CSV table of N, CA and C in Angstrom, one decimal:
chain,number,residue,atom,x,y,z
A,23,MET,N,-12.0,-14.1,-20.6
A,23,MET,CA,-12.0,-13.3,-19.2
A,23,MET,C,-11.4,-14.2,-18.1
A,24,ALA,N,-10.6,-13.9,-17.4
A,24,ALA,CA,-9.9,-14.6,-16.4
A,24,ALA,C,-11.0,-15.1,-15.3
A,25,ASN,N,-10.7,-16.4,-14.7
A,25,ASN,CA,-11.4,-16.7,-13.7
A,25,ASN,C,-11.1,-16.2,-12.3
A,26,VAL,N,-11.8,-16.5,-11.3
A,26,VAL,CA,-11.7,-15.6,-10.3
A,26,VAL,C,-10.4,-15.9,-9.5
A,27,LEU,N,-9.8,-17.2,-9.4
A,27,LEU,CA,-8.6,-17.3,-8.9
A,27,LEU,C,-7.4,-16.5,-9.6
A,28,GLU,N,-7.5,-16.2,-11.1
A,28,GLU,CA,-6.6,-15.3,-11.7
A,28,GLU,C,-6.9,-14.1,-11.1
A,29,GLU,N,-8.0,-13.6,-10.9
A,29,GLU,CA,-8.1,-12.5,-10.7
A,29,GLU,C,-7.6,-12.0,-9.3
A,30,LYS,N,-7.8,-13.0,-8.2
A,30,LYS,CA,-7.3,-12.9,-6.9
A,30,LYS,C,-5.6,-12.8,-7.0
A,31,ASP,N,-5.2,-13.7,-8.0
A,31,ASP,CA,-3.8,-13.7,-8.0
A,31,ASP,C,-3.3,-12.3,-8.6
A,32,ALA,N,-4.0,-11.7,-9.5
A,32,ALA,CA,-3.6,-10.4,-10.0
A,32,ALA,C,-3.7,-9.3,-8.9
A,33,ILE,N,-4.9,-9.2,-8.1
A,33,ILE,CA,-5.0,-8.3,-6.7
A,33,ILE,C,-3.8,-8.7,-6.0
A,34,HIS,N,-3.4,-9.7,-5.8
A,34,HIS,CA,-2.3,-10.1,-4.7
A,34,HIS,C,-1.0,-9.3,-5.3
A,35,GLU,N,-0.8,-9.5,-6.4
A,35,GLU,CA,0.2,-8.8,-7.2
A,35,GLU,C,0.1,-7.2,-7.1
A,36,THR,N,-1.0,-6.7,-7.0
A,36,THR,CA,-1.1,-5.3,-6.9
A,36,THR,C,-0.7,-5.1,-5.3
A,37,ILE,N,-1.2,-5.7,-4.4
A,37,ILE,CA,-1.0,-5.5,-3.1
A,37,ILE,C,0.5,-5.7,-2.7
A,38,ALA,N,1.3,-6.5,-3.4
A,38,ALA,CA,2.6,-6.9,-3.0
A,38,ALA,C,3.3,-5.8,-3.8
A,39,SER,N,3.2,-5.4,-4.8
A,39,SER,CA,3.8,-4.3,-5.5
A,39,SER,C,3.7,-3.1,-4.8
A,40,TYR,N,2.6,-2.7,-4.3
A,40,TYR,CA,2.6,-1.4,-3.3
A,40,TYR,C,3.7,-1.5,-2.4
A,41,CYS,N,3.9,-2.7,-1.7
A,41,CYS,CA,5.0,-2.9,-0.8
A,41,CYS,C,6.3,-2.5,-1.4
A,42,PHE,N,6.6,-3.4,-2.5
A,42,PHE,CA,7.9,-3.3,-3.2
A,42,PHE,C,8.3,-1.9,-3.6
A,43,HIS,N,7.2,-1.2,-4.2
A,43,HIS,CA,7.5,0.0,-4.9
A,43,HIS,C,7.7,1.0,-3.7
A,44,PHE,N,6.9,1.1,-2.7
A,44,PHE,CA,7.2,2.1,-1.7
A,44,PHE,C,8.3,1.8,-0.8
A,45,ASP,N,8.6,0.5,-0.4
A,45,ASP,CA,9.9,0.3,0.3
A,45,ASP,C,11.1,0.7,-0.7
A,46,GLY,N,11.1,0.6,-1.8
A,46,GLY,CA,12.2,0.7,-2.7
A,46,GLY,C,12.3,2.1,-3.3
A,47,GLY,N,11.5,3.1,-2.8
A,47,GLY,CA,11.5,4.5,-3.2
A,47,GLY,C,11.3,4.5,-4.6
A,48,GLU,N,10.4,3.7,-5.3
A,48,GLU,CA,9.9,3.8,-6.4
A,48,GLU,C,8.4,4.4,-6.6
A,49,PHE,N,8.7,5.7,-6.1
A,49,PHE,CA,7.2,6.3,-5.8
A,49,PHE,C,6.3,6.6,-7.1
A,50,ASP,N,6.9,6.8,-8.2
A,50,ASP,CA,5.8,7.0,-9.3
A,50,ASP,C,5.1,5.5,-9.6
A,51,GLN,N,5.9,4.5,-9.6
A,51,GLN,CA,5.1,3.2,-9.7
A,51,GLN,C,4.2,3.0,-8.6
A,52,TRP,N,4.5,3.5,-7.5
A,52,TRP,CA,3.6,3.3,-6.3
A,52,TRP,C,2.3,4.0,-6.5
A,53,VAL,N,2.5,5.3,-6.9
A,53,VAL,CA,1.3,5.9,-7.2
A,53,VAL,C,0.4,5.5,-8.3
A,54,ASN,N,1.1,4.9,-9.3
A,54,ASN,CA,0.3,4.5,-10.4
A,54,ASN,C,-0.5,3.1,-10.1
A,55,LEU,N,-0.3,2.5,-8.9
A,55,LEU,CA,-1.1,1.3,-8.4
A,55,LEU,C,-2.5,1.9,-8.0
A,56,PHE,N,-2.7,3.1,-7.9
A,56,PHE,CA,-3.9,3.8,-7.5
A,56,PHE,C,-4.7,4.3,-8.8
A,57,ALA,N,-6.0,4.1,-8.8
A,57,ALA,CA,-6.8,5.0,-9.8
A,57,ALA,C,-6.4,6.2,-9.8
A,58,GLU,N,-6.9,6.8,-11.0
A,58,GLU,CA,-6.7,8.2,-11.2
A,58,GLU,C,-7.2,9.1,-10.1
A,59,ASP,N,-8.3,8.8,-9.4
A,59,ASP,CA,-9.0,9.4,-8.5
A,59,ASP,C,-8.9,8.5,-7.2
A,60,GLY,N,-8.1,7.7,-7.0
A,60,GLY,CA,-7.8,6.9,-5.9
A,60,GLY,C,-7.7,7.6,-4.6
A,61,THR,N,-8.0,7.0,-3.5
A,61,THR,CA,-7.7,7.6,-2.3
A,61,THR,C,-7.0,6.6,-1.4
A,62,PHE,N,-6.0,7.3,-0.5
A,62,PHE,CA,-5.2,6.7,0.4
A,62,PHE,C,-5.4,7.2,1.7
A,63,ASP,N,-6.1,6.6,2.6
A,63,ASP,CA,-6.5,7.0,4.0
A,63,ASP,C,-5.4,6.6,4.9
A,64,ALA,N,-4.6,7.5,5.3
A,64,ALA,CA,-3.1,7.0,6.0
A,64,ALA,C,-3.6,7.2,7.7
A,65,GLY,N,-4.7,7.3,8.0
A,65,GLY,CA,-5.0,7.5,9.6
A,65,GLY,C,-4.6,9.0,10.0
A,66,GLN,N,-3.9,9.1,10.9
A,66,GLN,CA,-3.2,10.5,11.4
A,66,GLN,C,-2.5,11.1,10.3
A,67,ARG,N,-2.1,10.4,9.5
A,67,ARG,CA,-1.1,11.1,8.3
A,67,ARG,C,-2.0,11.7,7.2
A,68,GLY,N,-3.3,11.6,7.2
A,68,GLY,CA,-4.0,12.3,6.3
A,68,GLY,C,-4.8,11.3,5.3
A,69,VAL,N,-5.6,12.0,4.6
A,69,VAL,CA,-6.4,11.3,3.5
A,69,VAL,C,-5.9,11.9,2.1
A,70,HIS,N,-5.5,11.2,1.3
A,70,HIS,CA,-5.0,11.6,0.2
A,70,HIS,C,-5.7,11.3,-1.2
A,71,LYS,N,-6.3,12.1,-2.0
A,71,LYS,CA,-7.1,11.5,-2.8
A,71,LYS,C,-6.6,12.2,-4.3
A,72,GLY,N,-6.5,11.2,-5.4
A,72,GLY,CA,-6.1,11.4,-6.6
A,72,GLY,C,-4.4,11.5,-6.5
A,73,ARG,N,-3.9,11.0,-7.7
A,73,ARG,CA,-2.7,10.9,-7.9
A,73,ARG,C,-1.5,12.1,-7.5
A,74,ALA,N,-2.2,13.2,-7.9
A,74,ALA,CA,-1.4,14.5,-7.6
A,74,ALA,C,-1.0,14.7,-6.1
A,75,ALA,N,-2.2,14.3,-5.3
A,75,ALA,CA,-2.1,14.5,-3.8
A,75,ALA,C,-1.3,13.1,-3.4
A,76,LEU,N,-1.2,12.2,-3.9
A,76,LEU,CA,-0.4,10.9,-3.6
A,76,LEU,C,1.0,11.2,-3.8
A,77,ARG,N,1.3,11.8,-4.9
A,77,ARG,CA,2.7,12.3,-5.0
A,77,ARG,C,3.2,13.3,-4.0
A,78,GLN,N,2.3,14.2,-3.5
A,78,GLN,CA,2.7,15.1,-2.5
A,78,GLN,C,2.9,14.2,-1.3
A,79,PHE,N,1.9,13.4,-1.0
A,79,PHE,CA,2.4,12.6,0.2
A,79,PHE,C,3.7,12.0,0.1
A,80,VAL,N,4.2,11.3,-0.8
A,80,VAL,CA,5.4,10.7,-0.6
A,80,VAL,C,6.7,11.4,-1.0
A,81,LYS,N,6.4,12.9,-1.1
A,81,LYS,CA,7.7,14.0,-0.9
A,81,LYS,C,8.0,14.0,0.4
A,82,ASN,N,7.2,13.7,1.2
A,82,ASN,CA,7.5,13.8,2.6
A,82,ASN,C,7.9,12.8,3.5
A,83,VAL,N,8.3,11.5,2.5
A,83,VAL,CA,8.7,10.6,3.2
A,83,VAL,C,10.4,10.6,3.4
A,84,PRO,N,10.9,10.5,4.5
A,84,PRO,CA,12.3,10.6,4.7
A,84,PRO,C,13.1,9.4,3.9
A,85,LEU,N,14.0,9.9,3.1
A,85,LEU,CA,15.0,8.9,2.4
A,85,LEU,C,16.3,8.8,2.9
A,86,THR,N,17.0,7.6,2.8
A,86,THR,CA,18.3,7.3,3.2
A,86,THR,C,18.9,6.6,2.0
A,87,GLY,N,19.7,7.1,1.4
A,87,GLY,CA,20.2,6.4,0.1
A,87,GLY,C,19.2,6.1,-0.9
A,88,GLY,N,18.1,7.0,-1.2
A,88,GLY,CA,17.1,6.7,-2.0
A,88,GLY,C,15.9,5.8,-1.7
A,89,SER,N,16.0,5.3,-0.4
A,89,SER,CA,15.0,4.4,0.1
A,89,SER,C,14.4,4.9,1.5
A,90,PRO,N,13.3,4.6,1.7
A,90,PRO,CA,12.6,4.8,3.0
A,90,PRO,C,13.0,4.3,4.1
A,91,MET,N,13.8,3.0,4.0
A,91,MET,CA,14.6,2.2,5.2
A,91,MET,C,13.4,1.6,5.9
A,92,MET,N,12.4,1.2,5.1
A,92,MET,CA,11.4,0.5,5.9
A,92,MET,C,11.0,-0.9,5.1
A,93,LYS,N,10.2,-1.9,5.6
A,93,LYS,CA,9.6,-2.7,5.0
A,93,LYS,C,8.3,-3.1,5.4
A,94,HIS,N,7.4,-3.1,4.3
A,94,HIS,CA,6.0,-3.5,4.9
A,94,HIS,C,5.9,-4.8,4.5
A,95,CYS,N,5.3,-5.5,5.4
A,95,CYS,CA,4.9,-7.0,5.3
A,95,CYS,C,3.5,-7.2,5.4
A,96,VAL,N,2.9,-7.7,4.2
A,96,VAL,CA,1.4,-7.9,4.3
A,96,VAL,C,1.1,-9.2,4.2
A,97,MET,N,0.1,-9.5,4.9
A,97,MET,CA,-0.3,-11.3,5.1
A,97,MET,C,-1.7,-11.3,5.5
A,98,ASN,N,-2.2,-12.5,5.4
A,98,ASN,CA,-3.5,-12.9,5.6
A,98,ASN,C,-4.6,-12.4,4.9
A,99,GLU,N,-4.2,-11.8,3.5
A,99,GLU,CA,-5.0,-11.4,2.7
A,99,GLU,C,-6.4,-12.0,2.5
A,100,ILE,N,-7.6,-11.2,2.6
A,100,ILE,CA,-8.9,-12.1,2.2
A,100,ILE,C,-9.3,-11.2,1.0
A,101,ILE,N,-9.8,-11.7,0.1
A,101,ILE,CA,-9.9,-10.9,-1.3
A,101,ILE,C,-11.1,-11.4,-1.8
A,102,LYS,N,-12.3,-10.4,-2.3
A,102,LYS,CA,-13.5,-11.0,-2.7
A,102,LYS,C,-13.7,-10.1,-4.2
A,103,VAL,N,-13.9,-10.6,-5.1
A,103,VAL,CA,-14.0,-10.3,-6.6
A,103,VAL,C,-15.5,-10.4,-6.9
A,104,ASP,N,-15.9,-9.0,-7.5
A,104,ASP,CA,-17.3,-9.0,-7.9
A,104,ASP,C,-17.2,-8.3,-9.4
A,105,GLY,N,-17.0,-9.0,-10.4
A,105,GLY,CA,-16.7,-8.4,-11.5
A,105,GLY,C,-15.5,-7.5,-11.8
A,106,GLU,N,-15.8,-6.2,-12.1
A,106,GLU,CA,-14.7,-5.5,-12.2
A,106,GLU,C,-14.3,-4.6,-11.0
A,107,LYS,N,-14.8,-5.2,-10.0
A,107,LYS,CA,-14.5,-4.7,-8.6
A,107,LYS,C,-14.2,-5.6,-7.5
A,108,ALA,N,-13.4,-5.2,-6.5
A,108,ALA,CA,-12.9,-6.1,-5.5
A,108,ALA,C,-12.7,-5.5,-4.4
A,109,THR,N,-12.7,-6.3,-3.0
A,109,THR,CA,-12.5,-5.9,-1.7
A,109,THR,C,-11.3,-6.6,-1.4
A,110,ALA,N,-10.4,-6.1,-0.5
A,110,ALA,CA,-9.5,-7.0,0.1
A,110,ALA,C,-9.3,-6.4,1.6
A,111,LYS,N,-8.9,-7.2,2.4
A,111,LYS,CA,-8.4,-6.8,3.7
A,111,LYS,C,-7.3,-7.7,4.1
A,112,SER,N,-6.1,-7.2,4.9
A,112,SER,CA,-5.1,-7.9,5.2
A,112,SER,C,-4.5,-7.2,6.4
A,113,TYR,N,-3.4,-7.9,6.8
A,113,TYR,CA,-2.6,-7.4,8.1
A,113,TYR,C,-1.4,-6.9,7.6
A,114,ILE,N,-0.8,-5.8,8.2
A,114,ILE,CA,0.5,-5.3,7.9
A,114,ILE,C,1.3,-5.2,9.0
A,115,ILE,N,2.5,-5.7,8.9
A,115,ILE,CA,3.5,-5.3,10.1
A,115,ILE,C,4.5,-4.5,9.2
A,116,LEU,N,5.1,-3.4,9.9
A,116,LEU,CA,6.1,-2.5,9.3
A,116,LEU,C,7.3,-2.5,10.2
A,117,VAL,N,8.7,-2.6,9.6
A,117,VAL,CA,9.6,-2.5,10.6
A,117,VAL,C,10.5,-1.4,9.7
A,118,ARG,N,11.2,-0.8,10.6
A,118,ARG,CA,12.1,0.4,10.0
A,118,ARG,C,13.4,0.7,10.5
A,119,SER,N,14.1,1.0,9.9
A,119,SER,CA,15.6,1.4,10.3
A,119,SER,C,16.0,2.8,10.1
A,120,LYS,N,16.6,3.4,11.2
A,120,LYS,CA,16.9,4.7,11.0
A,120,LYS,C,18.3,5.0,10.2
A,121,GLY,N,18.7,3.9,9.5
A,121,GLY,CA,19.8,4.1,8.5
A,121,GLY,C,21.1,3.6,9.0
A,122,GLU,N,21.2,2.9,10.2
A,122,GLU,CA,22.5,2.4,10.6
A,122,GLU,C,22.4,0.7,10.7
A,123,GLY,N,21.3,0.3,10.3
A,123,GLY,CA,21.0,-1.2,10.4
A,123,GLY,C,20.1,-1.6,11.7
A,124,ALA,N,20.2,-0.7,12.7
A,124,ALA,CA,19.4,-1.1,13.8
A,124,ALA,C,17.8,-0.9,13.5
A,125,LEU,N,17.0,-1.8,13.9
A,125,LEU,CA,15.5,-1.7,13.5
A,125,LEU,C,14.9,-1.1,14.7
A,126,VAL,N,14.0,0.1,14.6
A,126,VAL,CA,13.3,0.8,15.6
A,126,VAL,C,12.0,0.0,15.4
A,127,ASN,N,11.3,0.4,16.8
A,127,ASN,CA,9.8,-0.2,16.7
A,127,ASN,C,9.0,0.3,15.5
A,128,GLY,N,8.2,-0.7,15.1
A,128,GLY,CA,7.4,-0.5,14.1
A,128,GLY,C,5.7,-0.6,14.3
A,129,LEU,N,5.2,-1.1,13.4
A,129,LEU,CA,3.6,-1.0,13.7
A,129,LEU,C,3.1,-2.3,13.2
A,130,ALA,N,1.9,-2.6,13.6
A,130,ALA,CA,1.1,-3.7,13.2
A,130,ALA,C,-0.2,-3.1,13.2
A,131,GLY,N,-0.9,-3.4,11.9
A,131,GLY,CA,-2.2,-3.0,11.8
A,131,GLY,C,-3.1,-3.7,10.6
A,132,ARG,N,-4.0,-3.1,10.0
A,132,ARG,CA,-4.8,-3.8,8.9
A,132,ARG,C,-5.0,-2.7,7.7
A,133,TYR,N,-5.1,-3.2,6.5
A,133,TYR,CA,-5.5,-2.4,5.3
A,133,TYR,C,-6.9,-2.9,4.9
A,134,GLU,N,-7.6,-2.0,4.5
A,134,GLU,CA,-9.0,-2.3,3.8
A,134,GLU,C,-8.9,-1.5,2.5
A,135,ASP,N,-9.0,-2.5,1.6
A,135,ASP,CA,-8.8,-1.7,0.1
A,135,ASP,C,-10.3,-2.1,-0.6
A,136,GLN,N,-10.4,-1.1,-1.5
A,136,GLN,CA,-11.4,-1.2,-2.6
A,136,GLN,C,-10.7,-1.0,-3.8
A,137,LEU,N,-10.8,-2.0,-4.9
A,137,LEU,CA,-9.9,-2.1,-6.0
A,137,LEU,C,-10.9,-2.2,-7.4
A,138,VAL,N,-10.3,-1.7,-8.3
A,138,VAL,CA,-11.2,-1.7,-9.6
A,138,VAL,C,-10.2,-2.2,-10.7
A,139,LYS,N,-10.9,-2.9,-11.5
A,139,LYS,CA,-10.1,-3.4,-12.7
A,139,LYS,C,-10.0,-2.3,-14.0
A,140,GLN,N,-8.9,-2.0,-14.2
A,140,GLN,CA,-8.7,-0.9,-15.4
A,140,GLN,C,-7.9,-1.6,-16.6
A,141,GLY,N,-8.4,-2.0,-17.6
A,141,GLY,CA,-7.7,-2.7,-18.6
A,141,GLY,C,-7.5,-4.1,-17.9
A,142,ASP,N,-6.1,-4.5,-18.0
A,142,ASP,CA,-5.8,-5.9,-17.4
A,142,ASP,C,-5.4,-5.8,-15.9
A,143,GLN,N,-5.2,-4.6,-15.5
A,143,GLN,CA,-4.6,-4.3,-14.0
A,143,GLN,C,-5.8,-3.8,-13.1
A,144,TRP,N,-5.4,-4.4,-11.9
A,144,TRP,CA,-6.2,-4.0,-10.6
A,144,TRP,C,-5.6,-2.8,-10.0
A,145,LEU,N,-6.3,-2.0,-9.6
A,145,LEU,CA,-5.7,-0.6,-9.1
A,145,LEU,C,-6.8,-0.5,-7.8
A,146,PHE,N,-5.9,0.3,-6.9
A,146,PHE,CA,-6.7,0.8,-5.6
A,146,PHE,C,-7.5,2.1,-5.8
A,147,GLN,N,-8.8,1.7,-5.7
A,147,GLN,CA,-9.6,2.7,-5.7
A,147,GLN,C,-9.8,3.7,-4.2
A,148,SER,N,-9.6,2.7,-3.4
A,148,SER,CA,-9.4,3.3,-2.1
A,148,SER,C,-8.5,2.2,-1.1
A,149,ARG,N,-7.6,2.8,-0.3
A,149,ARG,CA,-6.8,2.0,0.7
A,149,ARG,C,-6.6,2.6,2.0
A,150,LYS,N,-7.2,2.2,3.1
A,150,LYS,CA,-7.3,2.6,4.3
A,150,LYS,C,-6.5,1.8,5.3
A,151,VAL,N,-5.5,2.4,6.1
A,151,VAL,CA,-4.9,1.7,6.9
A,151,VAL,C,-5.1,2.0,8.4
A,152,HIS,N,-5.4,1.1,9.3
A,152,HIS,CA,-5.6,1.1,10.6
A,152,HIS,C,-4.5,1.0,11.3
A,153,PHE,N,-3.9,1.6,12.2
A,153,PHE,CA,-2.8,1.6,13.1
A,153,PHE,C,-3.2,1.0,14.2
A,154,ASP,N,-3.0,-0.5,14.4
A,154,ASP,CA,-3.5,-1.0,15.7
A,154,ASP,C,-2.7,-1.2,16.8
A,155,LEU,N,-1.3,-1.4,16.7
A,155,LEU,CA,-0.4,-1.4,17.5
A,155,LEU,C,0.8,-0.4,16.9
A,156,MET,N,1.3,0.4,17.6
A,156,MET,CA,2.1,1.4,17.0
A,156,MET,C,3.5,1.6,18.0
A,157,GLY,N,4.6,1.4,17.6
A,157,GLY,CA,5.9,1.8,18.2
A,157,GLY,C,6.3,3.1,17.8
A,158,ASP,N,7.6,3.3,18.5
A,158,ASP,CA,8.1,4.9,18.3
A,158,ASP,C,8.5,4.7,16.8
A,159,MET,N,8.1,5.6,15.8
A,159,MET,CA,8.3,5.5,14.4
A,159,MET,C,9.2,6.7,14.1
A,160,ARG,N,9.8,7.6,15.3
A,160,ARG,CA,10.7,8.4,14.9
A,160,ARG,C,11.9,8.3,14.3
């Protein structure tokens, strides 16, 4: 059995993978970071429960050259592990491009996560995003 620091490191890996898979347009891998019945609460963009709903959600993400042309930067994670369950909260800053290299206003906010350990992998049982500061994301 892994110690708490190893579990926190594995959870950090799940949180980082979320960003890299989404930003890279690797949506199947992104969806698989959620438990089968996992929930993503995207605020005004809706609540999506289960992997089928998550796949439908990412179908609406505009792509340029196979990429959503955005970068999620997650920081200041606070992770608490309790056996096979964990909670995490972190800040997010998101920057975006319209495809010509120029950045458009992004957003700053927070994630609130509940994670479960399945096998040797930590998965999101729920992830809620709070949009605290938001620019023009059009």
